[in-house]
Amino acid sequence: MSKVLMRQMAKNQSGTITAVKVGGELGRRIREMGIVPGTIITIQGRAPLNDPVALRVMGGTLTLRNNEADHIEIEVED
Amino acid sequence: MSAEFKIALAGNPNAGKTTLFNAITGARQHVGNYPGVTVEKKEGIYECDGKRLKIVDLPGTYSLAAYSVEEIVARNFLLQERPRVVINIVDAANLERNLYLSTQLFEIGVPVIIALNMMDVAKERGIAIDCRKLSDLLSLPVVPIVARKGEGVDELMRQTAQLAAQEREWRPANISYGEDMDEILLTMEEKIKAASFLTDLYHPRWTALKLLEADSQLREAGIRANKKLYEELAGKVKKISRHTMRTLETTPEAIIADYRYGYIKSILMQGVISHQYDINRLYTSDKIDKILTQRFIGPLIMIGVLFGLYQFTFGLSALPMAWVTDFFDLMARGVNHLMADGPLKSLLISGIIAGVGGVLSFVPLIMLMFMGLAFLEDSGYLARVAFMLDRIFRIFGLHGNSVMAYIVSGGIAGGCAVPGVMATRTLRSPRERMATLLTAPFMNCGAKLPILALLIGTFFAKYQAGFMLFLTLLAWVTALLTAKFLRLTILKGESTPFIMEMPPYRFPTFKGLMIHTWEKTWHYIQKAGTVILGISILMWVIMSYPALPAHQRQALNQERQEIINSTSAGSTHRQEMLSGIDRKEAELKLKNSVAGYLGRGLEHVSWLAGFNWRTNIALIGGVAAKEVIVSTLATAYSMGDKVGSDKGSLAQTLTRSPGWTPVVSLSLIVFVMFYSPCFITVVCISKEAG
């Protein structure tokens, strides 16, 4: 098990969110979509220019930009 | 007289809220705006067991924080208007995430009934939900429905009416946010209760919770109500924030959000929900996405779809638009025939009929554009377009969704800024939306094309196609750079977070499309109609007054008389000579009018760009509508205003005129492209910008 930032995850890789390190509007927006510690996510794909990223959370698909994904720490299996 | 109860409809975007609202109220709905903002407010009436339910559709939100206009509007409605019941529509296939909003409704304490929508989709995905258990655990009614098919809607409304009939006090749910938070909440709540701090508006526990979440709206209200107590409470919040930052590296706000999800999980895990398959298994929708957002094929398909939308809108609307125009031409000719010459006739034809006709001729275009756009949005494809293009548009401080407004406005030459500006509604972020709104009119809309075609055809005949492509690219570059400039200056600020839901692909319902299209079109007719009429009358006045002085009119009449005397009756020669005089009169009239004076006055400045007074008048007219430029130019050059027949000769006149060179015409082209959007667009922009 090791901790990485969401940006570094590969397509189809899964992991468990351990921390969301941002406050303010961005932090709230991230959390209200269900990206909170303990949630399992899977990277579903990336846009043609590699940014934004699409991920599966709780059975739905969300998109966010790489610089927003940088605030999210994930624990992944090695 | 039956009792009337106010009912609010709340839910996440994409949960099917609009579909449910349409299913409940049918065509009996009223669309307006919430006071002071551009957020749409829809109301409808439902009658059941002798009770009248007034249903208000709240904007779709994920939360009730005070960040976006939609959230503030939804929250203020709940707290100030105090509806009897909130129908909370929840997507059964996305239960966990959708209940986040519900939790915040429980915190406010308003009586809630849950409409568990898309039960069919959930079933298909192997998700089984025990509605009774959910209802027991939350102590509120839960009604399974399929809004698209109307299933369960009657039962939902029956139970809503029943709930509404009971007079109930608002009681905030007692959700735990962890030991630290619970403790401070209790102390704050007691202080708030003791001092009656904002208790006329909110429940003490809710006030405490919002202060702990550093809610901006509550801060303002708190300072106004009791500054001393507010500061005491804020001090407590600051202290606990420092503590959580030190021990947990996080803020109270984040902790509260985490516990809300914890609360949801704890309920769902008590046997409410069971999954037959792996929760993150890929569904049909995801398989479609594998192709539609694929690195290489995705953008190609997208270009095809956008081009298709463009073709659909402008191709299909051409004929009905021509009908509307023909109808108003016919009306003008009828008036011409029936009335005696005079200012009233001229006002009717050139002011009122031309103005109203101008507005209404856009209606077919706007209807089709909204239908196409609603289809893309409701089907879920628009979210994919934003996803694929966001990286490029973000460079210029815009959003992936800005592309729609640009293309419709004339990003593919020949569009129209009016529907383009209205298309910015799909943008949820205010700053990006404003930047798009203000720059979309730079695109080469259909009304600019005649003047561009005339000038290119006259002075750059050899390179027509290439030149047109160049002008299209020029429009894009200018619009994007201006947007960037705006985002660096007056619309400065962080880009709005892009966190967005990619809804599963769905086939839009016909009823939904029709209601959506009609609403938008009617809105346009109402708003644009009244203002444009006034402006077109104003334009008519400044282009017709003051009238020609008597001695000039006499001179013209004398010339006419001479022609009649010197030629034989009925000969084509006489006809031509006479219409020559008519054209001369039109030119003199225009030159003598307010617009003429303005045009000549502006010559002092405009000679720098190479424009003479005739061009200036045409440009003044062009502010009303770009279509007018060519015809006004023709009038100013005594060519008569029947553009169609005289186009060729107008081109010849321009080539012969000494002041016209390719350089001047290029400067005019650029000027026409960028100087000012037409009035209809201006009206739409100011309406959309609020």
XYZ file of C-alpha atoms in Angstrom, chain B:
690
model
C -62.343 27.544 -1.300
C -59.780 24.847 -0.810
C -56.589 25.321 1.165
C -53.421 26.152 -0.777
C -50.061 24.824 0.335
C -46.623 25.822 -0.833
C -44.475 22.839 -1.820
C -40.824 23.005 -2.930
C -39.190 20.539 -5.292
C -35.500 20.048 -4.554
C -32.830 17.730 -5.906
C -29.460 17.337 -7.578
C -28.955 18.334 -11.203
C -29.502 15.194 -13.329
C -31.776 13.581 -10.757
C -34.768 14.089 -13.051
C -36.191 17.112 -11.263
C -37.448 18.880 -14.382
C -39.006 15.675 -15.693
C -40.848 15.183 -12.424
C -41.958 18.809 -12.355
C -43.369 18.462 -15.866
C -45.070 15.205 -14.919
C -46.712 16.827 -11.887
C -47.818 20.130 -13.354
C -48.079 19.371 -17.070
C -48.530 22.526 -19.080
C -49.898 24.441 -16.093
C -46.637 26.093 -15.202
C -45.439 29.616 -14.917
C -41.833 30.583 -15.604
C -40.297 33.652 -14.036
C -37.112 34.690 -12.294
C -36.171 34.691 -8.633
C -36.010 38.331 -7.556
C -32.757 40.021 -8.509
C -31.038 37.072 -10.180
C -31.230 35.340 -13.547
C -32.061 31.973 -12.021
C -35.275 30.656 -13.468
C -38.206 30.108 -11.142
C -40.860 27.649 -12.244
C -44.183 27.304 -10.488
C -47.113 25.044 -11.118
C -50.353 23.986 -9.490
C -51.427 20.447 -8.565
C -54.845 19.685 -7.183
C -55.495 16.611 -5.070
C -58.295 15.650 -2.647
C -59.572 19.217 -2.556
C -56.164 20.616 -1.722
C -54.271 23.000 -3.976
C -50.538 22.408 -4.001
C -48.424 25.230 -5.363
C -45.233 23.541 -6.507
C -42.051 25.618 -6.792
C -39.137 24.080 -8.671
C -35.919 24.984 -6.851
C -32.697 25.184 -8.897
C -30.809 21.877 -9.037
C -27.939 21.856 -6.521
C -25.672 19.350 -4.823
C -25.650 21.216 -1.570
C -27.118 24.176 0.296
C -23.866 26.030 0.916
C -23.834 29.731 0.076
C -21.400 29.494 -2.860
C -23.370 29.591 -6.092
C -26.385 31.734 -6.937
C -28.457 28.572 -7.327
C -27.635 27.378 -3.831
C -28.383 30.745 -2.265
C -31.671 30.974 -4.136
C -32.744 27.472 -3.102
C -31.762 28.006 0.508
C -33.356 31.429 0.835
C -36.566 30.092 -0.594
C -36.688 27.324 1.998
C -35.827 29.573 4.919
C -37.846 32.644 3.999
C -40.873 31.256 2.219
C -41.032 28.226 4.504
C -42.793 25.722 2.227
C -45.083 23.228 3.920
C -43.241 20.226 2.448
C -40.126 19.673 0.355
C -40.309 16.944 -2.260
C -36.718 15.780 -2.471
C -36.112 13.926 -5.712
C -33.310 11.418 -5.377
C -31.662 9.332 -8.111
C -31.988 5.738 -6.928
C -29.033 4.695 -9.077
C -26.876 7.276 -7.281
C -28.473 7.099 -3.877
C -25.472 7.714 -1.669
C -24.349 10.903 -3.401
C -27.881 12.254 -3.805
C -28.646 11.889 -0.112
C -25.996 14.515 0.659
C -28.454 17.252 -0.277
C -31.200 15.458 1.644
C -29.049 15.498 4.779
C -28.853 19.264 4.518
C -32.614 19.468 4.185
C -32.893 17.396 7.373
C -30.539 19.853 9.051
C -32.863 22.721 8.226
C -35.727 20.696 9.646
C -38.323 21.240 6.939
C -40.735 18.291 6.465
C -39.328 16.205 3.592
C -40.806 13.521 1.386
C -38.341 11.552 -0.719
C -39.195 10.730 -4.335
C -36.903 7.869 -5.212
C -36.551 8.359 -8.956
C -35.209 6.093 -11.713
C -36.084 2.902 -9.937
C -36.014 1.199 -13.351
C -32.411 2.218 -14.008
C -31.400 1.104 -10.520
C -33.044 -2.267 -11.055
C -31.271 -2.686 -14.373
C -28.001 -2.046 -12.608
C -28.729 -4.680 -10.034
C -29.349 -2.203 -7.232
C -32.137 -3.206 -4.854
C -33.474 -0.567 -2.456
C -35.684 -1.305 0.527
C -37.926 1.759 0.515
C -39.759 0.868 3.712
C -36.535 0.462 5.637
C -35.174 3.736 4.310
C -38.424 5.415 5.274
C -38.292 3.950 8.803
C -34.672 4.899 9.361
C -35.156 8.465 8.168
C -38.669 8.737 9.700
C -40.151 10.244 6.577
C -42.167 9.007 3.590
C -40.208 7.492 0.665
C -42.061 6.926 -2.613
C -40.461 4.996 -5.480
C -41.147 6.622 -8.871
C -40.096 6.574 -12.524
C -40.634 10.207 -13.507
C -40.035 9.631 -17.226
C -42.914 7.205 -17.416
C -45.042 8.926 -14.806
C -45.003 5.839 -12.580
C -45.653 6.473 -8.899
C -46.219 10.199 -9.396
C -49.863 10.064 -8.282
C -48.950 8.195 -5.130
C -46.154 10.691 -4.460
C -48.558 13.596 -4.758
C -51.187 11.912 -2.623
C -48.705 11.456 0.200
C -47.362 14.981 -0.299
C -50.859 16.406 0.057
C -51.379 14.351 3.196
C -48.123 15.576 4.705
C -48.895 19.166 3.734
C -52.223 19.042 5.546
C -50.458 18.385 8.855
C -49.250 21.450 10.690
C -45.730 20.456 11.725
C -42.997 22.287 13.505
C -39.588 22.348 11.822
C -37.231 20.118 13.739
C -33.588 19.851 12.633
C -32.288 16.289 12.509
C -29.822 15.416 15.213
C -26.880 14.251 13.150
C -23.584 13.654 14.910
C -20.474 15.325 13.478
C -18.018 13.766 15.904
C -17.316 14.537 19.539
C -15.482 17.834 19.088
C -18.091 19.292 16.753
C -21.091 18.038 18.717
C -19.800 19.608 21.894
C -19.156 23.038 20.426
C -22.449 22.924 18.546
C -24.304 22.427 21.821
C -22.620 25.344 23.574
C -23.176 27.610 20.581
C -26.782 26.531 20.298
C -27.456 27.439 23.903
C -25.908 30.869 23.579
C -27.882 31.491 20.412
C -31.104 30.427 22.087
C -30.453 32.562 25.160
C -29.818 35.697 23.107
C -32.571 34.971 20.542
C -29.837 35.418 17.942
C -31.457 35.201 14.464
C -34.056 32.848 15.926
C -36.827 34.623 14.051
C -35.249 33.317 10.841
C -33.397 30.094 11.594
C -33.360 27.289 14.095
C -30.521 27.808 16.644
C -28.878 24.501 15.800
C -28.807 25.355 12.095
C -27.294 28.788 12.792
C -24.601 27.170 14.923
C -23.864 24.598 12.257
C -23.560 27.198 9.505
C -21.289 29.395 11.625
C -19.100 26.379 12.196
C -19.001 25.833 8.448
C -17.842 29.463 7.986
C -20.904 30.268 5.901
C -20.603 33.715 4.315
C -24.308 34.517 4.320
C -24.653 33.739 8.020
C -21.637 35.879 8.810
C -23.259 38.908 7.201
C -26.627 38.280 8.824
C -24.948 37.645 12.175
C -22.918 40.859 12.156
C -26.032 42.833 11.311
C -28.146 41.197 14.017
C -25.805 41.151 17.011
C -22.183 41.937 16.321
C -20.975 41.241 19.851
C -22.459 37.768 20.076
C -21.402 36.991 16.534
C -17.802 37.807 17.392
C -17.932 35.691 20.504
C -19.231 32.724 18.481
C -16.752 33.360 15.676
C -13.975 33.303 18.278
C -15.080 29.827 19.368
C -15.129 28.641 15.758
C -11.643 30.022 15.211
C -10.373 28.205 18.274
C -11.764 24.854 17.241
C -10.483 25.388 13.682
C -6.964 25.872 14.995
C -7.380 22.718 17.045
C -8.596 20.590 14.122
C -5.898 22.002 11.836
C -3.248 21.017 14.349
C -4.550 17.573 15.161
C -6.296 16.452 11.980
C -4.938 18.871 9.338
C -8.443 19.772 8.322
C -11.210 22.338 8.840
C -14.516 21.976 10.727
C -16.262 22.453 7.389
C -14.527 19.387 5.960
C -15.190 17.342 9.066
C -18.899 18.148 8.900
C -19.024 17.086 5.226
C -17.244 13.823 6.044
C -19.682 13.088 8.852
C -22.644 13.795 6.606
C -21.416 11.057 4.305
C -20.755 8.910 7.340
C -24.372 9.374 8.418
C -25.603 8.402 4.933
C -23.372 5.319 4.882
C -24.540 4.239 8.327
C -28.154 4.319 7.126
C -27.575 2.602 3.800
C -25.542 -0.123 5.431
C -28.468 -1.225 7.595
C -29.815 -3.275 4.726
C -31.357 -0.433 2.742
C -29.325 -1.041 -0.373
C -27.877 -4.172 -1.889
C -25.801 -4.522 -5.019
C -26.063 -7.494 -7.264
C -22.943 -6.521 -9.216
C -19.720 -4.701 -8.414
C -20.705 -1.105 -7.695
C -18.192 0.364 -10.142
C -18.945 -2.041 -12.928
C -19.209 -0.408 -16.362
C -22.683 0.103 -17.788
C -23.812 0.639 -21.361
C -23.313 4.351 -20.905
C -19.665 3.848 -19.956
C -19.140 1.591 -22.934
C -20.492 4.319 -25.214
C -18.101 6.725 -23.548
C -15.171 4.479 -24.392
C -15.769 5.467 -28.006
C -17.249 8.945 -27.714
C -14.493 10.315 -25.511
C -11.705 8.231 -27.015
C -8.517 10.207 -27.612
C -8.683 10.294 -31.417
C -12.163 9.243 -32.464
C -13.863 11.295 -29.735
C -12.872 14.747 -31.037
C -13.693 13.692 -34.615
C -17.189 12.586 -33.617
C -17.579 15.787 -31.640
C -16.751 17.922 -34.680
C -19.327 15.920 -36.601
C -22.000 16.390 -33.927
C -21.384 20.130 -33.571
C -21.417 20.573 -37.323
C -24.601 18.495 -37.460
C -26.294 20.693 -34.845
C -25.274 23.726 -36.855
C -26.636 22.284 -40.073
C -29.838 21.216 -38.340
C -30.463 24.643 -36.834
C -29.556 26.864 -39.733
C -30.557 24.495 -42.492
C -34.045 23.771 -41.220
C -34.783 27.293 -40.050
C -33.967 29.003 -43.359
C -37.334 28.243 -44.917
C -39.620 29.202 -41.992
C -37.508 32.307 -41.459
C -38.114 33.239 -45.081
C -41.850 32.674 -44.541
C -41.914 35.047 -41.606
C -39.937 37.629 -43.564
C -42.222 37.213 -46.580
C -45.254 37.612 -44.381
C -44.010 40.907 -43.021
C -42.994 42.044 -46.535
C -46.514 41.290 -47.627
C -47.857 43.254 -44.719
C -45.591 46.185 -45.571
C -46.746 46.073 -49.177
C -50.362 45.918 -48.060
C -49.895 48.988 -45.882
C -48.071 50.683 -48.728
C -51.010 50.027 -50.967
C -53.775 50.997 -48.566
C -52.394 54.098 -46.909
C -51.626 57.518 -48.305
C -47.991 58.627 -48.261
C -47.011 60.349 -45.068
C -45.033 60.016 -41.866
C -47.507 57.565 -40.280
C -47.187 55.175 -43.201
C -43.437 55.450 -43.142
C -43.416 54.790 -39.381
C -45.625 51.739 -39.822
C -43.560 50.242 -42.614
C -39.982 51.168 -41.752
C -40.329 51.392 -38.010
C -42.916 48.993 -36.641
C -43.351 46.285 -39.269
C -39.622 46.136 -40.016
C -38.760 46.057 -36.307
C -41.280 43.447 -35.201
C -40.625 41.431 -38.349
C -36.915 41.516 -37.554
C -37.541 40.098 -34.088
C -40.041 37.460 -35.141
C -37.976 36.263 -38.096
C -35.478 34.919 -35.541
C -38.110 32.761 -33.854
C -37.737 29.624 -36.034
C -33.964 29.827 -35.618
C -34.183 30.146 -31.865
C -36.689 27.331 -31.548
C -34.556 24.881 -33.490
C -31.385 25.958 -31.750
C -32.915 25.338 -28.345
C -34.346 22.040 -29.460
C -30.937 20.885 -30.659
C -29.211 22.190 -27.584
C -31.791 20.677 -25.229
C -31.301 17.355 -27.004
C -27.537 17.488 -26.523
C -27.910 18.565 -22.912
C -30.646 16.141 -21.897
C -28.934 13.235 -23.618
C -25.779 13.903 -21.622
C -23.513 14.597 -24.594
C -22.925 18.251 -23.722
C -21.101 17.199 -20.557
C -18.744 15.124 -22.741
C -18.099 18.078 -25.050
C -17.138 20.179 -22.055
C -14.937 17.349 -20.814
C -13.028 17.070 -24.085
C -12.593 20.779 -24.775
C -12.021 22.122 -21.299
C -8.236 21.961 -21.514
C -8.142 24.263 -24.561
C -10.733 26.749 -23.382
C -9.221 26.960 -19.945
C -6.098 28.539 -21.481
C -8.295 31.526 -22.304
C -10.043 31.571 -18.962
C -13.181 29.951 -20.348
C -14.960 26.662 -19.749
C -15.371 23.607 -21.957
C -19.014 24.505 -22.441
C -18.167 27.897 -23.980
C -17.716 26.192 -27.331
C -21.462 25.881 -27.880
C -22.091 29.610 -27.565
C -19.203 30.382 -29.917
C -20.258 27.978 -32.615
C -23.908 28.980 -32.580
C -22.933 32.666 -32.658
C -21.092 32.151 -35.919
C -17.945 30.221 -35.055
C -18.898 28.437 -38.241
C -19.625 31.557 -40.323
C -23.330 32.310 -40.649
C -24.616 31.633 -37.152
C -26.428 34.119 -34.988
C -25.337 35.734 -31.735
C -28.873 35.874 -30.326
C -29.297 32.127 -29.754
C -25.542 31.981 -29.103
C -25.825 34.344 -26.188
C -28.796 32.394 -24.885
C -26.804 29.169 -25.192
C -24.430 30.374 -22.461
C -27.106 29.275 -20.010
C -25.566 25.832 -19.999
C -22.500 27.360 -18.309
C -22.756 27.038 -14.575
C -19.803 29.195 -13.658
C -20.564 32.932 -13.546
C -17.209 34.453 -14.570
C -16.616 32.079 -17.453
C -20.189 32.575 -18.546
C -19.854 36.355 -18.584
C -16.616 36.221 -20.595
C -18.271 33.920 -23.130
C -21.365 36.094 -23.280
C -19.381 39.239 -24.055
C -17.108 37.740 -26.693
C -19.468 35.441 -28.583
C -20.850 38.351 -30.696
C -17.395 38.747 -32.307
C -18.181 35.702 -34.409
C -19.308 36.243 -38.004
C -23.050 35.924 -37.744
C -25.311 35.505 -40.743
C -26.228 39.192 -40.804
C -22.612 40.263 -41.207
C -22.166 37.964 -44.182
C -23.864 40.136 -46.855
C -21.623 43.130 -46.212
C -18.557 40.919 -45.907
C -19.496 39.124 -49.120
C -20.078 42.428 -50.898
C -16.718 43.873 -49.913
C -14.763 40.681 -50.469
C -16.469 40.154 -53.805
C -15.693 43.710 -54.855
C -12.134 44.136 -53.701
C -10.709 40.678 -53.133
C -12.593 38.693 -55.750
C -9.618 36.457 -56.455
C -9.286 35.057 -52.961
C -12.908 34.822 -51.851
C -12.896 31.414 -50.162
C -9.523 31.833 -48.496
C -10.467 35.271 -47.320
C -13.659 34.042 -45.706
C -11.727 31.337 -43.870
C -9.244 33.973 -42.733
C -12.064 36.141 -41.358
C -13.543 33.180 -39.480
C -10.206 32.424 -37.872
C -9.731 36.113 -37.108
C -13.074 36.125 -35.285
C -12.075 33.099 -33.169
C -8.665 34.501 -32.293
C -10.141 37.885 -31.371
C -12.933 36.368 -29.283
C -10.571 34.050 -27.394
C -7.961 36.731 -26.783
C -10.597 39.214 -25.647
C -11.990 36.588 -23.302
C -8.504 36.076 -21.898
C -8.106 39.828 -21.533
C -11.455 40.102 -19.722
C -10.542 37.253 -17.396
C -7.269 39.015 -16.590
C -8.945 42.363 -15.917
C -12.597 42.970 -15.061
C -13.581 39.312 -14.743
C -10.495 38.431 -12.798
C -10.616 35.491 -10.472
C -9.856 31.842 -10.060
C -11.424 29.605 -12.613
C -14.534 27.954 -11.235
C -13.932 24.347 -10.219
C -14.682 21.941 -13.041
C -15.971 19.150 -10.819
C -18.861 17.954 -12.844
C -21.063 14.951 -13.044
C -21.075 12.975 -16.278
C -24.666 11.836 -16.364
C -25.360 8.503 -18.048
C -26.573 8.822 -21.639
C -30.343 9.014 -21.833
C -32.787 9.450 -24.626
C -34.550 12.772 -23.983
C -38.324 12.665 -23.696
C -40.306 14.372 -26.420
C -42.482 16.203 -23.906
C -39.447 17.534 -22.088
C -37.884 18.805 -25.306
C -41.090 20.539 -26.366
C -41.705 22.247 -23.028
C -38.081 23.355 -22.846
C -38.093 24.742 -26.391
C -41.371 26.571 -26.063
C -40.411 28.159 -22.761
C -37.182 29.609 -24.115
C -38.751 30.812 -27.326
C -41.634 32.513 -25.576
C -39.189 34.217 -23.244
C -37.320 35.595 -26.242
C -40.462 36.874 -27.933
C -41.622 38.632 -24.786
C -38.361 40.269 -23.818
C -36.808 41.064 -27.163
C -40.125 42.034 -28.743
C -40.918 44.978 -26.526
C -37.458 46.526 -26.437
C -36.661 46.023 -30.103
C -39.889 47.668 -31.148
C -38.927 50.809 -29.244
C -35.446 50.854 -30.682
C -36.499 50.303 -34.259
C -38.898 53.231 -33.958
C -36.047 55.330 -32.609
C -33.813 54.312 -35.529
C -36.595 55.183 -37.935
C -36.901 58.656 -36.362
C -33.228 59.493 -36.596
C -33.057 58.281 -40.175
C -36.146 60.197 -41.357
C -36.074 63.487 -39.433
C -35.738 66.361 -39.894
C -37.585 66.146 -43.208
C -36.217 67.705 -46.373
C -36.600 71.487 -46.486
C -39.448 72.710 -48.681
C -37.264 74.269 -51.366
C -35.384 71.012 -51.982
C -38.602 69.083 -52.216
C -39.900 71.636 -54.675
C -36.777 71.338 -56.781
C -37.192 67.561 -56.893
C -40.836 67.845 -57.833
C -39.911 70.287 -60.572
C -37.442 67.790 -61.985
C -40.154 65.148 -61.919
C -42.521 67.448 -63.769
C -39.897 68.141 -66.451
C -39.384 64.428 -67.007
C -43.121 63.904 -67.323
C -43.325 66.711 -69.828
C -40.380 65.597 -71.927
C -41.144 61.874 -72.119
C -44.085 59.888 -73.389
C -46.503 58.379 -70.879
C -45.940 54.714 -69.965
C -42.480 54.489 -71.544
C -39.770 52.630 -69.636
C -37.515 55.608 -70.153
C -39.844 57.780 -68.068
C -40.105 55.107 -65.388
C -36.350 54.894 -65.057
C -35.884 58.630 -64.944
C -38.546 58.947 -62.240
C -37.170 56.233 -60.011
C -33.778 57.912 -60.428
C -35.294 60.996 -58.854
C -36.850 58.871 -56.076
C -33.452 57.457 -55.241
C -31.918 60.901 -55.251
C -34.643 62.042 -52.865
C -33.941 59.101 -50.559
C -30.256 59.965 -50.532
C -30.907 63.634 -49.797
C -33.388 62.725 -47.079
C -30.919 60.429 -45.387
C -28.147 63.023 -45.659
C -30.416 65.651 -44.125
C -31.611 63.439 -41.228
C -30.174 63.204 -37.729
C -28.338 60.072 -38.824
C -26.924 62.027 -41.759
C -25.641 64.765 -39.460
C -24.164 62.164 -37.164
C -22.526 60.448 -40.116
C -20.996 63.662 -41.342
C -19.967 64.677 -37.846
C -18.211 61.360 -37.405
C -16.303 61.892 -40.640
C -13.815 63.972 -38.648
C -12.799 60.824 -36.831
C -13.739 58.122 -39.252
C -11.544 59.429 -42.101
C -8.700 57.882 -40.137
C -10.184 54.498 -40.959
C -11.113 55.695 -44.431
C -14.875 55.822 -43.898
C -16.933 58.614 -45.479
C -20.284 59.855 -44.179
C -22.212 57.357 -46.269
C -20.392 54.476 -44.632
C -20.938 56.073 -41.228
C -24.697 56.208 -41.699
C -24.720 52.581 -42.783
C -22.754 51.669 -39.675
C -25.149 53.608 -37.436
C -27.994 51.668 -39.013
C -25.981 48.507 -38.500
C -26.128 49.001 -34.757
C -29.845 48.224 -35.005
C -29.305 45.196 -37.190
C -26.337 44.196 -39.294
C -28.595 43.311 -42.202
C -29.303 47.022 -42.633
C -25.719 47.973 -43.496
C -25.806 46.977 -47.157
C -29.240 48.466 -47.807
C -28.422 51.741 -46.049
C -25.163 51.990 -47.956
C -27.135 51.500 -51.133
C -29.563 54.265 -50.189
C -26.727 56.592 -49.286
C -25.233 56.002 -52.740
C -28.612 56.683 -54.355
C -28.967 53.097 -55.348
C -32.454 52.646 -53.959
C -33.021 50.214 -51.155
C -33.958 47.175 -53.188
C -30.684 45.466 -52.471
C -31.224 42.265 -54.372
C -31.453 43.835 -57.779
C -28.806 46.472 -57.263
C -26.087 44.501 -55.546
C -23.975 44.219 -58.654
C -24.211 47.868 -59.389
C -23.484 48.826 -55.782
C -20.262 46.904 -56.137
C -19.508 48.812 -59.332
C -20.272 52.126 -57.682
C -17.914 51.290 -54.852
C -15.059 50.388 -57.203
C -15.548 53.626 -59.098
C -15.758 55.823 -55.991
C -12.436 57.529 -55.334
C -12.439 56.966 -51.569
C -12.715 53.186 -51.806
C -9.567 51.100 -51.890
C -8.960 47.514 -50.816
C -7.342 48.889 -47.665
C -10.419 50.929 -46.778
C -12.676 47.969 -47.429
C -10.503 45.731 -45.267
C -10.726 48.265 -42.472
C -14.509 48.329 -42.895
C -14.660 44.534 -42.821
C -12.750 44.419 -39.567
C -14.845 47.245 -38.157
C -18.129 45.570 -39.025
C -16.913 42.336 -37.470
C -15.996 43.826 -34.145
C -17.674 47.192 -33.547
C -20.968 46.462 -31.879
C -23.405 43.602 -31.671
C -26.857 44.321 -33.053
C -29.532 45.602 -30.716
C -31.272 42.283 -30.369
C -28.012 40.772 -29.178
C -27.385 43.676 -26.816
C -30.826 43.211 -25.315
C -30.219 39.480 -24.903
C -26.784 40.042 -23.372
C -28.065 42.491 -20.800
C -30.941 40.174 -19.992
C -28.674 37.165 -19.600
C -26.059 39.108 -17.657
C -28.750 40.317 -15.257
